[in-house]
Amino acid sequence: MAMLHIVNKSPFERVAFESCLGHASEGDSILMIEDATVGAVDGTVFSDLLKAAMADKAVYVLGGDLAARGMSEDRIIDGIKVVDYAGFVDLTADNEKTQSWL
Amino acid sequence: MKYTVMINEGPYQHQSADTALQFVRAALAKGHEIYRVFFYHDGVNNGTCLSVPPSDDRQIQKEWSELAKEHELDLVICIAAAQRRGIMDESEAKRQGMDAHNIADGFRISGLGQLIEGGIQADRTIVFGD
Amino acid sequence: MAIKKFMYVNRKAPYGTVYALESLEVVLIAAAFDQDVSLAFLDDGVYQIAKGQDTTGIGQKNFSATYRALGDYDINKIFVEQESLDARGMTADDLMPLVYEDEDDDWAEKPSISIVSRTEMAAIMAKQDVTFSF
C-alpha cells in the first residue's frame, strides 16, 4: 500500500519537505517537483536529511524543474532518480495513493 | 487507470497550474483516463476566457479548453470559489444579475460534491497547489 | 462501491491565506457522502483550531466556530500532531474543545480530537485512500 509523496517547496524556505520526510513510511516514494527540486542537490544543509530518508524510501526528481532552476543532474545526490512527466505519471500509477505536501 | 486531478492555484501566479496541465497531458498520452479535473481556490482562474497573456507566453486557459475538446475532459470549476473570484457562466451571471460572464470553453461550474465524487470514482486523486 | 478513507490535511494557519476556510468548506460537503472522513492538523495547521481566535482587528469573519459544528456532521476523527504543538509552544489546552455525541453510547459527548505523535500521524496517513492537502 505504498504512497507517493509529492513535494513542491524548497527545503530552504518552507518546512513542507522536512514534514514530508517525517511522515513518509518505509517503502514509500518521494517525488520532488517545482521549487522542491533544489532539495535534490548534494552538499546542502538539507542533503543529509534527505540521504537518511533514502535508506528506506525511493526518491525522484522532476528533471525539467531541476534544469529550469539551473541545477544540473550531476550535482544531485547519488541514488535520486530523474524522471520526466511521463515518469511522474508512472509513479502515480505504481503507488496506490498520493499525498501532496503543499 | 482513472484519475481525478485537483488544481488549487491560478495560472501564471504559481507553477502548479502548469505542472497540472503537463501532468494531465502526460497521463492522457499514456492512455489513462482523466475522470475529472476540479479547480478550487485561485485555481478557478484557469477557467476564464478573458485572459490575454503576452503572445510569446504559454496560453494556459486556452490550452485547457483545447485539451478538453480533444479528449472530452470534464473540467469543473467550484461554484463557491468561483463566486468569490468572479468566474461566471451565463446562467450564474443571470442568476446574480450580472451583465457579463467569462467562463472559458470546455469548463463547467458545479459544486464541491463533484470533487468528493471524483475522489470516490477515480483510482488515483492528485492534488496540485501551493 | 466500497467506502474510501478520505483525509483532509491542514498545515497552514488561518486568515493569512484562504486555504483553511475553503478546506473547511470541502469537509462540510464531504460529510454528506458516506465515506470515512479524517482531519489532520499539523505544522501551522494547528492554529486553525486554536482557542480564542479574535478577528475583529482584521475585518475577516471568524470561522473558528464552524470547527465546533463538525461533530454534528459526524466528523469526529480529528488528529492533531503533538510535535507540531510542542514546536509552537502549545498544548492540547490551547485548542478548542471539539466534541461529538456518540450515537452508539447513548449520545454521550466525547472528544473528537486525538493528539497523536508524528509516528502515529504517519501511520494514519499511510492508511488513507484519498488525501486532500490544503
Coordinates of N, CA and C in Angstrom, one line a residue, chain A residues 21-59:
Chain A
L21 N 9.2 14.3 4.9 CA 10.2 13.2 5.3 C 9.9 12.6 6.6
G22 N 9.3 13.4 7.5 CA 8.9 12.9 8.8 C 7.7 12.1 8.8
H23 N 6.9 12.1 7.7 CA 5.7 11.4 7.7 C 5.6 10.3 6.7
A24 N 6.6 10.2 5.8 CA 6.6 9.2 4.8 C 7.0 7.8 5.4
S25 N 6.3 6.8 5.0 CA 6.6 5.5 5.6 C 7.6 4.7 4.8
E26 N 8.2 3.6 5.4 CA 9.1 2.8 4.8 C 8.5 2.2 3.5
G27 N 9.2 2.2 2.4 CA 8.7 1.7 1.1 C 7.9 2.7 0.3
D28 N 7.7 3.9 0.9 CA 7.0 4.9 0.1 C 8.0 5.6 -0.9
S29 N 7.5 6.4 -1.8 CA 8.3 7.1 -2.7 C 8.1 8.6 -2.5
I30 N 9.1 9.4 -2.8 CA 9.0 10.8 -2.7 C 9.4 11.4 -4.0
L31 N 8.6 12.3 -4.6 CA 8.9 13.0 -5.8 C 9.0 14.5 -5.6
M32 N 10.2 15.0 -6.0 CA 10.4 16.5 -5.9 C 10.0 17.1 -7.2
I33 N 9.1 18.1 -7.1 CA 8.7 18.9 -8.3 C 8.9 20.4 -8.0
E34 N 8.8 21.2 -9.0 CA 8.8 22.7 -8.9 C 10.0 23.1 -7.9
D35 N 9.7 24.0 -7.0 CA 10.8 24.5 -6.2 C 11.5 23.4 -5.3
A36 N 10.8 22.3 -5.1 CA 11.4 21.3 -4.2 C 12.6 20.7 -4.9
T37 N 12.7 20.8 -6.2 CA 13.8 20.1 -6.9 C 15.2 20.5 -6.4
V38 N 15.3 21.8 -5.9 CA 16.6 22.2 -5.5 C 17.1 21.4 -4.3
G39 N 16.1 20.8 -3.6 CA 16.5 19.9 -2.5 C 17.2 18.6 -2.9
A40 N 17.3 18.3 -4.2 CA 17.9 17.1 -4.6 C 19.5 17.3 -4.7
V41 N 19.9 18.6 -4.7 CA 21.3 18.9 -4.8 C 22.1 18.3 -3.6
D42 N 23.3 17.8 -3.9 CA 24.2 17.2 -2.9 C 25.0 18.4 -2.2
G43 N 25.4 18.2 -1.0 CA 26.3 19.1 -0.3 C 25.5 20.4 0.2
T44 N 24.2 20.3 0.4 CA 23.5 21.4 1.0 C 23.2 21.1 2.5
V45 N 22.7 22.1 3.2 CA 22.3 21.9 4.6 C 21.2 20.9 4.8
F46 N 20.6 20.5 3.7 CA 19.4 19.6 3.7 C 19.8 18.2 3.3
S47 N 20.9 18.0 2.6 CA 21.1 16.8 1.9 C 21.3 15.6 2.9
D48 N 21.8 15.8 4.1 CA 22.0 14.7 5.0 C 20.6 14.1 5.4
L49 N 19.7 15.0 5.6 CA 18.3 14.6 6.0 C 17.7 13.8 4.9
L50 N 17.9 14.2 3.6 CA 17.3 13.5 2.5 C 18.0 12.1 2.3
K51 N 19.3 12.1 2.5 CA 20.0 10.9 2.4 C 19.5 9.9 3.4
A52 N 19.3 10.3 4.6 CA 18.8 9.4 5.7 C 17.4 8.8 5.3
A53 N 16.6 9.6 4.6 CA 15.3 9.1 4.2 C 15.4 8.1 3.1
M54 N 16.5 8.2 2.3 CA 16.7 7.3 1.2 C 17.0 5.9 1.6
A55 N 17.3 5.7 2.9 CA 17.7 4.4 3.4 C 16.5 3.4 3.1
D56 N 15.3 3.9 3.3 CA 14.1 3.0 3.1 C 13.0 3.6 2.2
K57 N 13.3 4.6 1.5 CA 12.4 5.2 0.6 C 13.0 5.6 -0.7
A58 N 12.3 5.5 -1.8 CA 12.8 5.8 -3.1 C 12.5 7.3 -3.4
V59 N 13.5 8.0 -3.9 CA 13.4 9.4 -4.1 C 13.6 9.8 -5.6

